Amino acid sequence: MRDVFVTTAEEVLSDPRTTVVLADISAAAFAPAAARYPGRVVNVGIREQLMVGVAGGLALTGQRPIVHSYAPFLVERAYEQIKLDLDHQGVGAVLVSVGASYDRAAAGRTHLAPADVALIDTLRDWTVYVPGHPDEVPGLLRDAVCGAGSAYLRLSTQTNARAYPGSGDLRVLRDAGPGAPLLVAVGPVLDAALAAVADRPVTVAWTHRPRPFDAAGLRALAGTEVILVEPYLAGTSARVVGAALADRPHRLLALGVGRSDLRRYGTPEDHDRWHGLDAAGLRRSVDAFLTPARAAA
Amino acid sequence: MTTTTATDPAVLEALLDRVRAGREFGANVHSTLDVLQVLYDRVLRITPASVDDPDRDRFLLSKGHAVAGYYALLAAKGFIPVTWLDGQGGPESRLGDHPDRTLVPGVEIGSGSLGHGLGLGVGTALGLRAQGRTDPRVYVLLGDAELDEGSNHEAIAYAGATELGNLTAIVLDNRSASHGWPGGAASRFTVNGWTAATVDGRDHTALHLALTGHDHHRPHVVVAVVTDGE
C-alpha cells in the first residue's frame, strides 16, 4: 500500500495546490517526486510536531497538504498539532500513515499504533479510510485530496485477497437473509471475518470508510445482533453503531485490538492470533456471542 | 499597502482600557505593545481591506495570552469595531482570552497553547514560496518562555537549514523563561543559520530597524528585550 501511495501521490502532485509533507519516513521513495516538484515535497526531518504545524501553515495559504509518516509518530506524537494547527485553524489536511496496529510487531510497543483511529475520532468531521487492498488506495487518496476537509488514510501491510473499490458505504459480501446477525468488517480484516462465519448464518458487510460511518446502511442491514470487527482498537466504532441503532433493541459485540501492552514481538499474524482477530479467534468470539442469544430465544 | 500612520498612544491606551474593564494586565500584555505598534504602524503590509489578499504580509501572534494589546491595536487600525472590545471574554464576545482566527478579522491564527505559531509560520512561508509569492513576509511573535517548547526548536532548526528567507520571528524577551536562556535568546536561532538582532523592546526606532534588517536569504529573528519591570 505504501508503494501505491507514493506513486499516486506523485500523480496528485501535478496539481500545484498539493504539497507532500514528510518527516524522513518514506523520504527516499519520494525523492523522484521531490526532484520533479521542488518546493512541494517538504521533508522537515524527524520533526513530527513541525510536520503537522507546517501542514497547517500550508493550508492557511490555500495549499492542500498530504502529511505522511509512521502511524504512532503521525497521530500520537503530534496529536495536539492535529487538534490545534489543523482543526482549530479551520483548515484541513490529508494524513496518510503506514505501520498500522502491529504491522511492525517485531519493533515493539513504540511502533504499534492500534489507537490511531480512536484518537482521530476525538475530532469532528474527519473522513477515515482504512483500505483493505493496495488497489483501493489510489481512488481513496484522490478522493481525500480532492475534498476540502480533513482525512486520515490508514495504510497497512495486512490486506485482503481482493480489492473492493468504492465510496465506502457498507457493502454486503455475504447475505444470510432477513433477521440474520450482521457482522461489519472494516478494511483488511474482511477475509478473516468471512472465513470465521463461512458456515454460520451471519450476514457480512464491509467498509473501508469507517468515518463518516454508513449509519443508514447499518440501519437497513442490522437485525438484533451486530458484530463489529475492526483492525484497530476494539470498540472504536461502537459509539457510532450504538448511536445509529439507539432506537432499537440490539446487542453489539465489538472486536478489535486489545488495550494491553503485550510486550511480545513476533509477526503481525502472531498478534492477530493473540488479539483474537484471526479466523479461529473471530469464530470463537462470534459463537460465544450468538449462543446465549439462541438459548434465550 | 503599507500603513504609515502612527498609532496615537493615548487612543491605544483608551482602547486597552475598554478591553481591561477594571481588570489588571500582566507583563505579558504591556511588554508587547511597543512591538505591535511598530509592526502595524511601520512594517506589516496589511490593512482591513487586504485581510484576504493572498499577497498580504502575515502576522502570527503565537503568544496568544498577550492578546489584549493585539485586540486594542486591531481596533485602532480598523480591523475590528471598537465596540467589540466591550465585554471581551464574555458569552456574546468574539474576543476570547486567546484569539480565534475564525472569529476575528485580521487574526491569522487561533493561538493560546504555546509552541504552535512558529510551526504554522514555517508552513505559511513554505506555502507562499510554493505559490511563487515572493513579496509577502511572515512574522511570528513569540515569548522567551515560549521558546522552552520543543516544537519551536524543530521550527528554528528547519527554517535555518532551508534558508526560509521570508520568515521573521520576534521574541519578546521579558525574562519569563523558568530556567533562562544564557547568552540570550538570539543565539538559539543564529546557531541554526538565522540572522538576528537584539534590541530594546521599547525603542521604536531600534525595533523598526531590526524588523526590516533581514537579508531575504535567511530567516531573521528580532529579540525585543523588555527589562523595565514588565
Short mmCIF file of C-alpha atoms in Angstrom, two decimals, chain A residues 93-296:
data_model
loop_
_atom_site.label_atom_id
_atom_site.label_comp_id
_atom_site.label_asym_id
_atom_site.label_seq_id
_atom_site.Cartn_x
_atom_site.Cartn_y
_atom_site.Cartn_z
CA ALA A 93 -5.14 18.17 5.51
CA VAL A 94 -4.81 14.59 4.35
CA LEU A 95 -2.92 12.43 6.85
CA VAL A 96 -1.54 9.16 5.48
CA SER A 97 0.02 6.66 7.86
CA VAL A 98 1.84 3.38 7.46
CA GLY A 99 2.57 0.83 10.16
CA ALA A 100 -1.00 0.26 11.27
CA SER A 101 -1.66 -1.50 14.60
CA TYR A 102 1.09 -4.16 14.63
CA ASP A 103 2.46 -4.20 11.09
CA ARG A 104 5.94 -3.97 12.61
CA ALA A 105 5.27 -6.21 15.57
CA ALA A 106 8.94 -7.12 15.99
CA ALA A 107 9.75 -3.45 16.69
CA GLY A 108 7.66 -3.49 19.85
CA ARG A 109 5.25 -1.09 21.51
CA THR A 110 6.94 2.09 20.27
CA HIS A 111 5.98 1.22 16.71
CA LEU A 112 2.46 -0.03 17.38
CA ALA A 113 -0.48 2.32 16.96
CA PRO A 114 -3.79 0.49 17.39
CA ALA A 115 -5.37 3.64 18.90
CA ASP A 116 -4.87 5.89 15.87
CA VAL A 117 -8.44 5.82 14.59
CA ALA A 118 -9.82 6.28 18.10
CA LEU A 119 -7.64 9.37 18.50
CA ILE A 120 -8.71 10.83 15.17
CA ASP A 121 -12.26 10.03 16.27
CA THR A 122 -11.93 12.55 19.13
CA LEU A 123 -12.07 15.21 16.39
CA ARG A 124 -15.10 16.25 14.37
CA ASP A 125 -15.89 15.67 10.72
CA TRP A 126 -12.80 13.74 9.71
CA THR A 127 -13.07 11.18 6.95
CA VAL A 128 -11.22 7.97 7.84
CA TYR A 129 -10.20 5.49 5.15
CA VAL A 130 -8.93 2.01 6.02
CA PRO A 131 -8.25 0.29 2.70
CA GLY A 132 -8.18 -3.49 2.65
CA HIS A 133 -6.08 -3.84 -0.50
CA PRO A 134 -3.42 -1.76 -2.30
CA ASP A 135 -5.67 -1.33 -5.35
CA GLU A 136 -8.13 0.63 -3.20
CA VAL A 137 -5.52 3.21 -2.25
CA PRO A 138 -5.35 5.39 -5.41
CA GLY A 139 -9.07 6.14 -5.51
CA LEU A 140 -9.24 6.84 -1.79
CA LEU A 141 -6.21 9.14 -1.85
CA ARG A 142 -7.61 11.09 -4.80
CA ASP A 143 -11.00 11.41 -3.09
CA ALA A 144 -9.30 12.67 0.07
CA VAL A 145 -7.09 15.18 -1.73
CA CYS A 146 -9.99 16.46 -3.83
CA GLY A 147 -12.04 17.10 -0.69
CA ALA A 148 -11.73 20.22 1.42
CA GLY A 149 -11.89 18.80 4.92
CA SER A 150 -9.50 16.57 6.81
CA ALA A 151 -8.99 12.91 6.09
CA TYR A 152 -6.96 10.09 7.63
CA LEU A 153 -5.83 7.32 5.31
CA ARG A 154 -4.56 4.31 7.24
CA LEU A 155 -2.30 2.06 5.20
CA SER A 156 -1.27 -1.41 6.29
CA THR A 157 0.82 -4.36 5.21
CA GLN A 158 -2.18 -6.55 6.00
CA THR A 159 -4.53 -6.95 3.07
CA ASN A 160 -7.49 -8.94 1.84
CA ALA A 161 -7.07 -11.20 -1.20
CA ARG A 162 -9.06 -8.92 -3.46
CA ALA A 163 -9.84 -5.24 -3.70
CA TYR A 164 -13.27 -3.71 -3.29
CA PRO A 165 -13.08 -0.20 -4.72
CA GLY A 166 -15.97 2.05 -3.88
CA SER A 167 -17.07 5.06 -1.94
CA GLY A 168 -17.14 3.39 1.45
CA ASP A 169 -20.82 2.76 2.08
CA LEU A 170 -21.45 -0.63 3.70
CA ARG A 171 -21.20 -3.35 1.09
CA VAL A 172 -22.84 -6.73 1.63
CA LEU A 173 -20.44 -9.53 0.77
CA ARG A 174 -22.43 -12.37 2.26
CA ASP A 175 -26.19 -12.26 2.74
CA ALA A 176 -27.67 -14.65 5.30
CA GLY A 177 -31.19 -13.34 4.87
CA PRO A 178 -33.56 -11.14 6.87
CA GLY A 179 -33.01 -11.02 10.61
CA ALA A 180 -29.62 -12.74 10.48
CA PRO A 181 -26.86 -11.43 12.75
CA LEU A 182 -24.83 -8.74 10.96
CA LEU A 183 -21.05 -8.72 11.00
CA VAL A 184 -19.46 -5.42 9.93
CA ALA A 185 -15.80 -5.74 8.93
CA VAL A 186 -13.51 -2.76 8.36
CA GLY A 187 -10.58 -2.79 5.93
CA PRO A 188 -8.10 -5.67 5.93
CA VAL A 189 -9.91 -7.90 8.47
CA LEU A 190 -12.53 -8.87 5.89
CA ASP A 191 -11.02 -12.16 4.75
CA ALA A 192 -10.58 -13.44 8.29
CA ALA A 193 -14.14 -12.39 9.13
CA LEU A 194 -15.60 -14.14 6.07
CA ALA A 195 -13.65 -17.30 6.91
CA ALA A 196 -14.78 -17.16 10.54
CA VAL A 197 -18.50 -17.23 9.73
CA ALA A 198 -18.32 -19.20 6.46
CA ASP A 199 -20.64 -21.90 7.80
CA ARG A 200 -22.68 -19.71 10.12
CA PRO A 201 -25.93 -17.87 9.24
CA VAL A 202 -24.32 -14.44 9.53
CA THR A 203 -24.56 -11.57 7.06
CA VAL A 204 -21.21 -9.91 6.38
CA ALA A 205 -20.95 -6.27 5.34
CA TRP A 206 -17.70 -4.38 4.81
CA THR A 207 -16.41 -0.86 4.55
CA HIS A 208 -13.08 0.88 4.08
CA ARG A 209 -14.53 4.19 5.26
CA PRO A 210 -15.44 3.93 8.94
CA ARG A 211 -15.87 7.74 9.18
CA PRO A 212 -18.33 9.03 8.33
CA PHE A 213 -19.82 5.66 9.13
CA ASP A 214 -22.64 4.50 6.86
CA ALA A 215 -25.33 4.69 9.53
CA ALA A 216 -28.19 4.42 7.03
CA GLY A 217 -26.67 1.27 5.54
CA LEU A 218 -26.25 -0.19 9.00
CA ARG A 219 -29.88 0.50 9.89
CA ALA A 220 -31.00 -1.16 6.69
CA LEU A 221 -28.96 -4.31 7.34
CA ALA A 222 -28.91 -4.76 11.10
CA GLY A 223 -31.20 -7.09 13.00
CA THR A 224 -30.83 -7.63 16.72
CA GLU A 225 -27.23 -8.86 16.74
CA VAL A 226 -24.41 -6.74 15.42
CA ILE A 227 -20.76 -7.79 15.38
CA LEU A 228 -18.10 -5.19 14.65
CA VAL A 229 -14.63 -6.34 13.56
CA GLU A 230 -12.02 -3.58 13.25
CA PRO A 231 -8.24 -3.84 12.69
CA TYR A 232 -7.53 -1.23 15.39
CA LEU A 233 -8.58 -0.65 19.00
CA ALA A 234 -11.62 -2.77 19.91
CA GLY A 235 -14.77 -0.71 20.26
CA THR A 236 -13.56 2.28 18.23
CA SER A 237 -16.78 2.32 16.20
CA ALA A 238 -19.07 1.06 18.98
CA ARG A 239 -20.08 4.68 19.59
CA VAL A 240 -21.37 5.25 16.07
CA VAL A 241 -23.07 1.85 15.86
CA GLY A 242 -24.75 2.49 19.20
CA ALA A 243 -25.94 5.91 18.05
CA ALA A 244 -27.22 4.55 14.73
CA LEU A 245 -29.28 1.86 16.48
CA ALA A 246 -30.22 3.84 19.59
CA ASP A 247 -33.96 3.46 18.95
CA ARG A 248 -33.79 -0.33 18.55
CA PRO A 249 -33.16 -3.18 20.94
CA HIS A 250 -29.86 -4.67 19.84
CA ARG A 251 -26.77 -6.43 21.11
CA LEU A 252 -23.33 -5.35 19.99
CA LEU A 253 -20.06 -7.30 20.03
CA ALA A 254 -17.09 -5.03 19.29
CA LEU A 255 -13.92 -6.89 18.29
CA GLY A 256 -10.52 -5.44 17.53
CA VAL A 257 -7.09 -4.95 19.03
CA GLY A 258 -6.96 -5.19 22.84
CA ARG A 259 -5.74 -2.41 25.10
CA SER A 260 -2.89 -4.13 26.89
CA ASP A 261 0.77 -3.78 26.02
CA LEU A 262 1.51 -7.45 25.34
CA ARG A 263 5.28 -6.89 25.44
CA ARG A 264 5.61 -9.56 22.78
CA TYR A 265 7.28 -9.30 19.38
CA GLY A 266 6.67 -11.89 16.66
CA THR A 267 4.76 -11.26 13.42
CA PRO A 268 1.50 -9.46 12.60
CA GLU A 269 -0.05 -12.92 12.22
CA ASP A 270 1.01 -13.78 15.77
CA HIS A 271 -0.67 -10.59 17.01
CA ASP A 272 -3.81 -11.39 15.01
CA ARG A 273 -3.97 -14.64 16.93
CA TRP A 274 -3.21 -13.09 20.32
CA HIS A 275 -5.88 -10.43 19.83
CA GLY A 276 -8.39 -12.97 18.51
CA LEU A 277 -8.52 -11.37 15.09
CA ASP A 278 -7.58 -14.47 13.07
CA ALA A 279 -10.41 -16.58 11.64
CA ALA A 280 -10.34 -19.07 14.53
CA GLY A 281 -10.37 -16.33 17.17
CA LEU A 282 -13.17 -14.45 15.48
CA ARG A 283 -15.21 -17.64 15.21
CA ARG A 284 -14.81 -18.30 18.93
CA SER A 285 -15.95 -14.78 19.78
CA VAL A 286 -18.89 -14.82 17.37
CA ASP A 287 -20.08 -18.24 18.53
CA ALA A 288 -19.89 -17.21 22.18
CA PHE A 289 -21.82 -14.03 21.39
CA LEU A 290 -24.59 -15.74 19.42
CA THR A 291 -25.04 -18.87 21.53
CA PRO A 292 -26.64 -17.31 24.64
CA ALA A 293 -28.95 -15.32 22.40
CA ARG A 294 -30.16 -18.54 20.82
CA ALA A 295 -30.60 -20.15 24.24
CA ALA A 296 -32.62 -17.18 25.46
#
